[in-house]
Short mmCIF file of C-alpha atoms and ligand atoms in Angstrom, two decimals:
data_model
loop_
_atom_site.label_atom_id
_atom_site.label_comp_id
_atom_site.label_asym_id
_atom_site.label_seq_id
_atom_site.Cartn_x
_atom_site.Cartn_y
_atom_site.Cartn_z
CA UNK A 1 -75.38 -86.95 38.07
CA UNK A 2 -76.85 -83.57 36.30
CA UNK A 3 -75.43 -82.06 33.18
CA UNK A 4 -75.59 -78.34 33.55
CA UNK A 5 -74.84 -75.65 30.88
CA UNK A 6 -75.28 -72.16 33.12
CA UNK A 7 -73.91 -70.54 35.97
CA UNK A 8 -77.50 -70.09 37.40
CA UNK A 9 -77.99 -73.89 37.33
CA UNK A 10 -74.36 -74.68 38.55
CA UNK A 11 -75.06 -72.11 41.66
CA UNK A 12 -78.42 -73.64 42.26
CA UNK A 13 -77.06 -77.28 42.75
CA UNK A 14 -74.08 -75.67 44.81
CA UNK A 15 -76.54 -73.95 47.14
CA UNK A 16 -78.82 -76.79 47.55
CA UNK A 17 -75.70 -78.66 48.78
CA UNK A 18 -74.79 -75.94 51.17
CA UNK A 19 -78.32 -76.12 52.54
CA UNK A 20 -77.67 -79.73 53.43
CA UNK A 21 -74.40 -78.94 54.95
CA UNK A 22 -72.27 -80.52 52.50
CA UNK A 23 -68.66 -79.05 51.45
CA UNK A 24 -68.20 -78.72 47.55
CA UNK A 25 -65.53 -80.17 45.29
CA UNK A 26 -64.66 -78.68 42.05
CA UNK A 27 -62.50 -80.82 39.28
CA UNK A 28 -61.78 -78.17 36.25
CA UNK A 29 -60.85 -80.12 33.17
CA UNK A 30 -61.23 -80.01 29.25
CA UNK A 31 -62.42 -83.32 29.02
CA UNK A 32 -61.33 -86.25 27.05
CA UNK A 33 -61.08 -88.16 30.28
CA UNK A 34 -58.75 -90.63 31.04
CA UNK A 35 -57.59 -92.25 34.59
CA UNK A 36 -55.73 -88.97 35.57
CA UNK A 37 -58.93 -86.96 35.31
CA UNK A 38 -61.09 -89.83 37.09
CA UNK A 39 -58.58 -90.26 39.79
CA UNK A 40 -59.16 -86.37 40.88
CA UNK A 41 -63.04 -87.08 40.40
CA UNK A 42 -62.74 -89.98 42.97
CA UNK A 43 -60.48 -87.92 45.34
CA UNK A 44 -63.03 -85.11 45.32
CA UNK A 45 -65.91 -88.04 45.89
CA UNK A 46 -63.79 -89.17 48.93
CA UNK A 47 -63.33 -86.12 50.52
CA UNK A 48 -66.27 -83.48 49.41
CA UNK A 49 -69.91 -83.72 49.61
CA UNK A 50 -71.07 -82.21 46.28
CA UNK A 51 -68.64 -83.18 43.34
CA UNK A 52 -69.00 -80.51 40.47
CA UNK A 53 -66.70 -81.56 37.43
CA UNK A 54 -66.48 -78.82 34.80
CA UNK A 55 -65.87 -79.53 31.31
CA UNK A 56 -64.57 -76.64 29.07
CA UNK A 57 -62.01 -76.46 26.38
CA UNK A 58 -61.11 -73.01 27.56
CA UNK A 59 -60.30 -71.17 24.24
CA UNK A 60 -58.24 -68.45 25.70
CA UNK A 61 -55.59 -70.85 27.04
CA UNK A 62 -54.60 -71.84 23.35
CA UNK A 63 -52.56 -69.76 21.13
CA UNK A 64 -53.36 -69.38 17.39
CA UNK A 65 -51.93 -72.32 15.62
CA UNK A 66 -52.25 -74.65 18.88
CA UNK A 67 -54.79 -77.31 18.97
CA UNK A 68 -57.83 -75.73 19.88
CA UNK A 69 -59.71 -76.86 16.98
CA UNK A 70 -58.82 -80.69 17.11
CA UNK A 71 -58.60 -81.06 20.75
CA UNK A 72 -60.41 -84.14 21.41
CA UNK A 73 -64.13 -83.72 22.27
CA UNK A 74 -66.54 -86.41 23.40
CA UNK A 75 -69.21 -85.25 26.09
CA UNK A 76 -71.25 -88.26 26.22
CA UNK A 77 -68.27 -90.57 26.94
CA UNK A 78 -66.96 -88.03 29.42
CA UNK A 79 -70.43 -87.65 31.27
CA UNK A 80 -70.58 -91.53 31.52
CA UNK A 81 -67.13 -91.65 33.13
CA UNK A 82 -67.48 -88.67 35.27
CA UNK A 83 -70.84 -90.23 36.68
CA UNK A 84 -69.14 -93.62 37.23
CA UNK A 85 -66.58 -91.94 39.15
CA UNK A 86 -68.61 -90.13 41.59
CA UNK A 87 -69.38 -86.95 40.16
CA UNK A 88 -72.84 -85.14 41.07
CA UNK A 89 -72.78 -82.27 38.32
CA UNK A 90 -71.10 -82.19 35.22
CA UNK A 91 -70.89 -78.33 34.52
CA UNK A 92 -70.38 -78.09 30.53
CA UNK A 93 -71.13 -74.50 29.59
CA UNK A 94 -70.72 -72.97 26.07
CA UNK A 95 -68.07 -70.59 25.49
CA UNK A 96 -70.66 -67.48 25.54
CA UNK A 97 -71.69 -68.52 28.98
CA UNK A 98 -67.87 -68.41 30.10
CA UNK A 99 -67.18 -65.19 27.82
CA UNK A 100 -70.34 -63.12 27.10
CA UNK A 101 -70.11 -60.22 24.87
CA UNK A 102 -68.22 -57.46 26.30
CA UNK A 103 -65.90 -59.84 28.53
CA UNK A 104 -62.94 -57.62 29.12
CA UNK A 105 -60.98 -58.94 32.05
CA UNK A 106 -57.75 -61.11 31.91
CA UNK A 107 -56.21 -62.34 35.33
CA UNK A 108 -52.35 -62.12 35.22
CA UNK A 109 -50.12 -64.13 37.57
CA UNK A 110 -46.33 -63.06 37.42
CA UNK A 111 -43.30 -64.81 38.51
CA UNK A 112 -44.13 -68.52 38.26
CA UNK A 113 -45.85 -68.16 34.84
CA UNK A 114 -42.77 -66.83 33.18
CA UNK A 115 -40.79 -69.96 32.67
CA UNK A 116 -41.18 -73.54 31.44
CA UNK A 117 -44.60 -73.66 29.83
CA UNK A 118 -45.26 -69.86 30.14
CA UNK A 119 -42.04 -69.28 28.45
CA UNK A 120 -42.62 -72.00 25.74
CA UNK A 121 -46.34 -71.27 25.13
CA UNK A 122 -46.38 -67.75 25.62
CA UNK A 123 -47.79 -65.36 28.53
CA UNK A 124 -51.41 -66.03 27.11
CA UNK A 125 -51.63 -69.41 28.16
CA UNK A 126 -51.35 -69.03 32.01
CA UNK A 127 -53.28 -65.71 31.57
CA UNK A 128 -56.26 -67.93 29.93
CA UNK A 129 -55.68 -70.67 32.73
CA UNK A 130 -55.55 -68.21 35.66
CA UNK A 131 -58.72 -66.04 34.17
CA UNK A 132 -60.73 -69.24 33.53
CA UNK A 133 -59.99 -70.86 36.95
CA UNK A 134 -60.78 -67.45 38.77
CA UNK A 135 -64.23 -67.63 36.73
CA UNK A 136 -64.73 -71.02 37.97
CA UNK A 137 -63.92 -70.56 41.43
CA UNK A 138 -66.40 -67.46 41.21
CA UNK A 139 -69.24 -69.42 39.33
CA UNK A 140 -68.99 -72.55 41.68
CA UNK A 141 -67.40 -71.30 44.89
CA UNK A 142 -65.94 -74.57 46.02
CA UNK A 143 -64.41 -75.43 49.11
CA UNK A 144 -61.78 -77.75 47.59
CA UNK A 145 -60.42 -77.63 43.95
CA UNK A 146 -58.72 -80.70 42.68
CA UNK A 147 -55.69 -80.53 40.15
CA UNK A 148 -53.21 -82.96 39.03
CA UNK A 149 -49.58 -82.87 39.80
CA UNK A 150 -48.97 -83.54 36.19
CA UNK A 151 -49.26 -79.78 35.28
CA UNK A 152 -47.12 -79.11 38.17
CA UNK A 153 -46.73 -75.17 37.07
CA UNK A 154 -50.31 -74.86 36.65
CA UNK A 155 -50.79 -75.89 40.31
CA UNK A 156 -48.34 -73.22 41.47
CA UNK A 157 -49.96 -70.58 39.22
CA UNK A 158 -53.45 -71.64 40.82
CA UNK A 159 -52.05 -71.60 44.35
CA UNK A 160 -50.45 -68.07 43.74
CA UNK A 161 -53.86 -66.95 42.20
CA UNK A 162 -55.80 -68.16 45.23
CA UNK A 163 -53.53 -66.65 47.89
CA UNK A 164 -52.87 -63.39 45.94
CA UNK A 165 -56.83 -62.59 45.53
CA UNK A 166 -57.83 -64.12 49.01
CA UNK A 167 -59.92 -66.99 47.41
CA UNK A 168 -61.62 -68.80 49.95
CA UNK A 169 -60.57 -72.34 48.48
CA UNK A 170 -58.35 -74.98 49.32
CA UNK A 171 -56.09 -76.35 46.34
CA UNK A 172 -55.63 -79.88 46.40
CA UNK A 173 -52.72 -81.45 44.06
CA UNK A 174 -53.21 -85.25 43.08
CA UNK A 175 -50.35 -87.51 41.97
CA UNK A 176 -49.53 -88.11 38.22
CA UNK A 177 -51.41 -91.21 36.74
CA UNK A 178 -49.20 -93.03 34.29
CA UNK A 179 -50.09 -95.66 31.60
CA UNK A 180 -48.20 -99.27 32.61
CA UNK A 181 -45.34 -98.15 30.39
CA UNK A 182 -44.69 -95.02 32.56
CA UNK A 183 -46.30 -92.50 29.78
CA UNK A 184 -48.02 -89.89 31.87
CA UNK A 185 -51.63 -89.80 30.81
CA UNK A 186 -52.75 -86.91 28.74
CA UNK A 187 -55.82 -86.11 26.70
CA UNK A 188 -53.19 -85.28 23.91
CA UNK A 189 -51.85 -88.71 23.75
CA UNK A 190 -54.19 -89.67 21.22
CA UNK A 191 -52.67 -87.71 18.75
CA UNK A 192 -49.53 -90.10 19.06
CA UNK A 193 -48.68 -92.83 16.10
CA UNK A 194 -47.54 -96.20 17.40
CA UNK A 195 -44.08 -95.11 16.71
CA UNK A 196 -44.52 -91.73 18.67
CA UNK A 197 -46.20 -93.58 21.41
CA UNK A 198 -43.25 -95.67 21.94
CA UNK A 199 -40.73 -92.73 21.56
CA UNK A 200 -42.88 -90.87 24.07
CA UNK A 201 -42.02 -93.35 27.08
CA UNK A 202 -38.50 -91.58 26.86
CA UNK A 203 -40.13 -88.40 29.05
CA UNK A 204 -40.89 -90.56 32.04
CA UNK A 205 -37.51 -92.72 31.44
CA UNK A 206 -35.56 -89.31 31.26
CA UNK A 207 -37.38 -88.40 34.81
CA UNK A 208 -36.36 -91.67 36.25
CA UNK A 209 -32.92 -91.76 35.02
CA UNK A 210 -32.21 -88.43 36.74
CA UNK A 211 -33.97 -89.74 40.03
CA UNK A 212 -31.76 -92.69 39.93
CA UNK A 213 -28.65 -90.29 39.99
CA UNK A 214 -30.07 -88.22 42.68
CA UNK A 215 -30.52 -91.57 44.75
CA UNK A 216 -26.81 -92.53 44.14
CA UNK A 217 -26.30 -89.16 46.21
CA UNK A 218 -25.58 -86.63 43.40
CA UNK A 219 -27.01 -83.25 43.87
CA UNK A 220 -25.48 -81.00 40.99
CA UNK A 221 -27.99 -79.92 38.23
CA UNK A 222 -25.54 -80.64 35.70
CA UNK A 223 -25.20 -84.58 36.27
CA UNK A 224 -28.94 -85.00 36.97
CA UNK A 225 -30.01 -83.01 33.61
CA UNK A 226 -27.20 -84.90 31.89
CA UNK A 227 -28.77 -88.24 32.49
CA UNK A 228 -32.22 -87.34 31.71
CA UNK A 229 -31.02 -85.68 28.32
CA UNK A 230 -29.07 -88.80 27.34
CA UNK A 231 -32.43 -90.99 27.58
CA UNK A 232 -34.31 -88.31 25.51
CA UNK A 233 -31.68 -88.29 23.01
CA UNK A 234 -31.58 -92.16 22.81
CA UNK A 235 -35.21 -91.92 21.68
CA UNK A 236 -34.61 -89.18 19.14
CA UNK A 237 -36.86 -86.85 21.52
CA UNK A 238 -35.49 -83.02 21.57
CA UNK A 239 -37.03 -81.35 24.33
CA UNK A 240 -38.19 -78.03 24.39
CA UNK A 241 -37.38 -77.34 28.10
CA UNK A 242 -35.75 -79.72 30.41
CA UNK A 243 -35.13 -77.77 33.50
CA UNK A 244 -34.43 -78.28 37.43
CA UNK A 245 -36.28 -75.59 39.47
CA UNK A 246 -37.63 -74.88 42.96
CA UNK A 247 -40.62 -76.91 43.62
CA UNK A 248 -42.46 -73.76 45.13
CA UNK A 249 -41.36 -70.77 43.29
CA UNK A 250 -39.85 -72.11 40.19
CA UNK A 251 -36.53 -70.26 40.39
CA UNK A 252 -33.77 -72.28 38.67
CA UNK A 253 -31.32 -74.50 40.96
CA UNK A 254 -27.94 -75.63 40.53
CA UNK A 255 -28.35 -78.21 43.27
CA UNK A 256 -30.92 -80.57 44.40
CA UNK A 257 -31.06 -79.52 48.05
CA UNK A 258 -33.47 -80.45 49.63
CA UNK A 259 -35.87 -81.03 46.64
CA UNK A 260 -36.07 -79.77 43.13
CA UNK A 261 -38.69 -79.96 40.39
CA UNK A 262 -37.43 -81.55 37.20
CA UNK A 263 -39.84 -80.58 34.25
CA UNK A 264 -39.48 -81.40 30.72
CA UNK A 265 -41.72 -80.44 27.48
CA UNK A 266 -41.20 -82.11 24.28
CA UNK A 267 -42.92 -82.34 20.91
CA UNK A 268 -43.37 -86.08 19.84
CA UNK A 269 -45.00 -86.34 16.45
CA UNK A 270 -47.92 -83.96 16.40
CA UNK A 271 -48.29 -83.74 20.40
CA UNK A 272 -46.80 -81.62 22.65
CA UNK A 273 -45.95 -83.82 25.81
CA UNK A 274 -44.97 -82.61 29.34
CA UNK A 275 -43.87 -84.54 32.30
CA UNK A 276 -42.30 -83.86 35.52
CA UNK A 277 -41.04 -85.63 38.97
CA UNK A 278 -39.86 -84.03 42.61
CA UNK A 279 -36.39 -84.90 42.96
CA UNK A 280 -35.50 -85.43 46.69
CA UNK A 281 -32.04 -85.05 48.15
CA UNK A 282 -30.70 -88.59 49.59
CA UNK A 283 -30.81 -88.26 53.14
P1 LIG B 301 -56.81 -81.05 31.46
O1 LIG B 301 -58.45 -81.76 30.89
O2 LIG B 301 -55.76 -81.70 30.63
O3 LIG B 301 -57.11 -79.66 31.41
O4 LIG B 301 -56.79 -81.60 32.74
C1 LIG B 301 -57.58 -81.66 33.82
C2 LIG B 301 -56.99 -81.84 35.15
O5 LIG B 301 -56.56 -83.19 35.16
C3 LIG B 301 -55.58 -80.97 35.43
O6 LIG B 301 -55.69 -80.53 36.86
C4 LIG B 301 -54.52 -81.97 34.93
O7 LIG B 301 -53.25 -81.76 35.77
C5 LIG B 301 -55.09 -83.15 35.51
N1 LIG B 301 -54.50 -84.34 34.89
C6 LIG B 301 -54.22 -84.58 33.51
N2 LIG B 301 -53.49 -85.56 33.20
C7 LIG B 301 -53.24 -86.20 34.72
C8 LIG B 301 -52.65 -87.12 34.91
N3 LIG B 301 -51.92 -88.03 34.19
N4 LIG B 301 -52.43 -87.55 36.31
C9 LIG B 301 -53.05 -86.71 37.14
N5 LIG B 301 -53.77 -85.88 36.77
C10 LIG B 301 -53.83 -85.49 35.66
#
């Protein structure tokens, strides 16, 4: 595996692979790898010829006061894990390579960015995501880009971006990878104390409780949300949001028919955690 820092170097690696007739997969990340990231890299390895993993803690998607300065960073560890999982190229640019002096463009996706994390964190968040993803697609020109369903709204934002700007890249969403006790893996889980860590499992339990209600034949949003809310309350977790939305365009739904995205965000100790599940109407 090669570690490269510049757009010119990553383009040269991609050009060489293309000359050999290989397809190009891109896994965009902010590092601090866990099994969630590695599952995306392995999927890229299985399905594409050149696997590029980008590692860039993108400053523009953090608001002032969020955790940009404390975000976990360990490039040497990430490089070893990426290589072992099948990456060919680790593209780890400096901020000035991505945002050189005079940088003046923002990509704004409307609609799907305006609810859930977009409402909770502010419009800058998905502007930062859409802009850096558009840039990564321009830099690497992948055939396929791999994203985690853990960030379900991000997947929808990227799909919208790609459709609206006619970007020739296929977006593949990969399943959420969880710890043994159900907590969705996240780079931010390192912020949790032991006590927080136990309380944090309430997010997945809330989603599971909602799913059981749906499996019993219930489709009304109120009953489904109440079951989830009760699990959070029992653990003393106050959600930033807990909402049932259409899985494709994120409009709010009052029934699960035929499917809905149940999405939750909550602060647990020093960590802001998110999780979600697609609930399907019983047939
Ligand atoms: P991040 O480094 O947090 O920006 O995440 C990079 C990619 O990994 C994103 O596409 C995330 O959705 C994905 N990801 C993060 N956590 C998980 C997880 N627990 N399961 C699956 N994918 C994940």
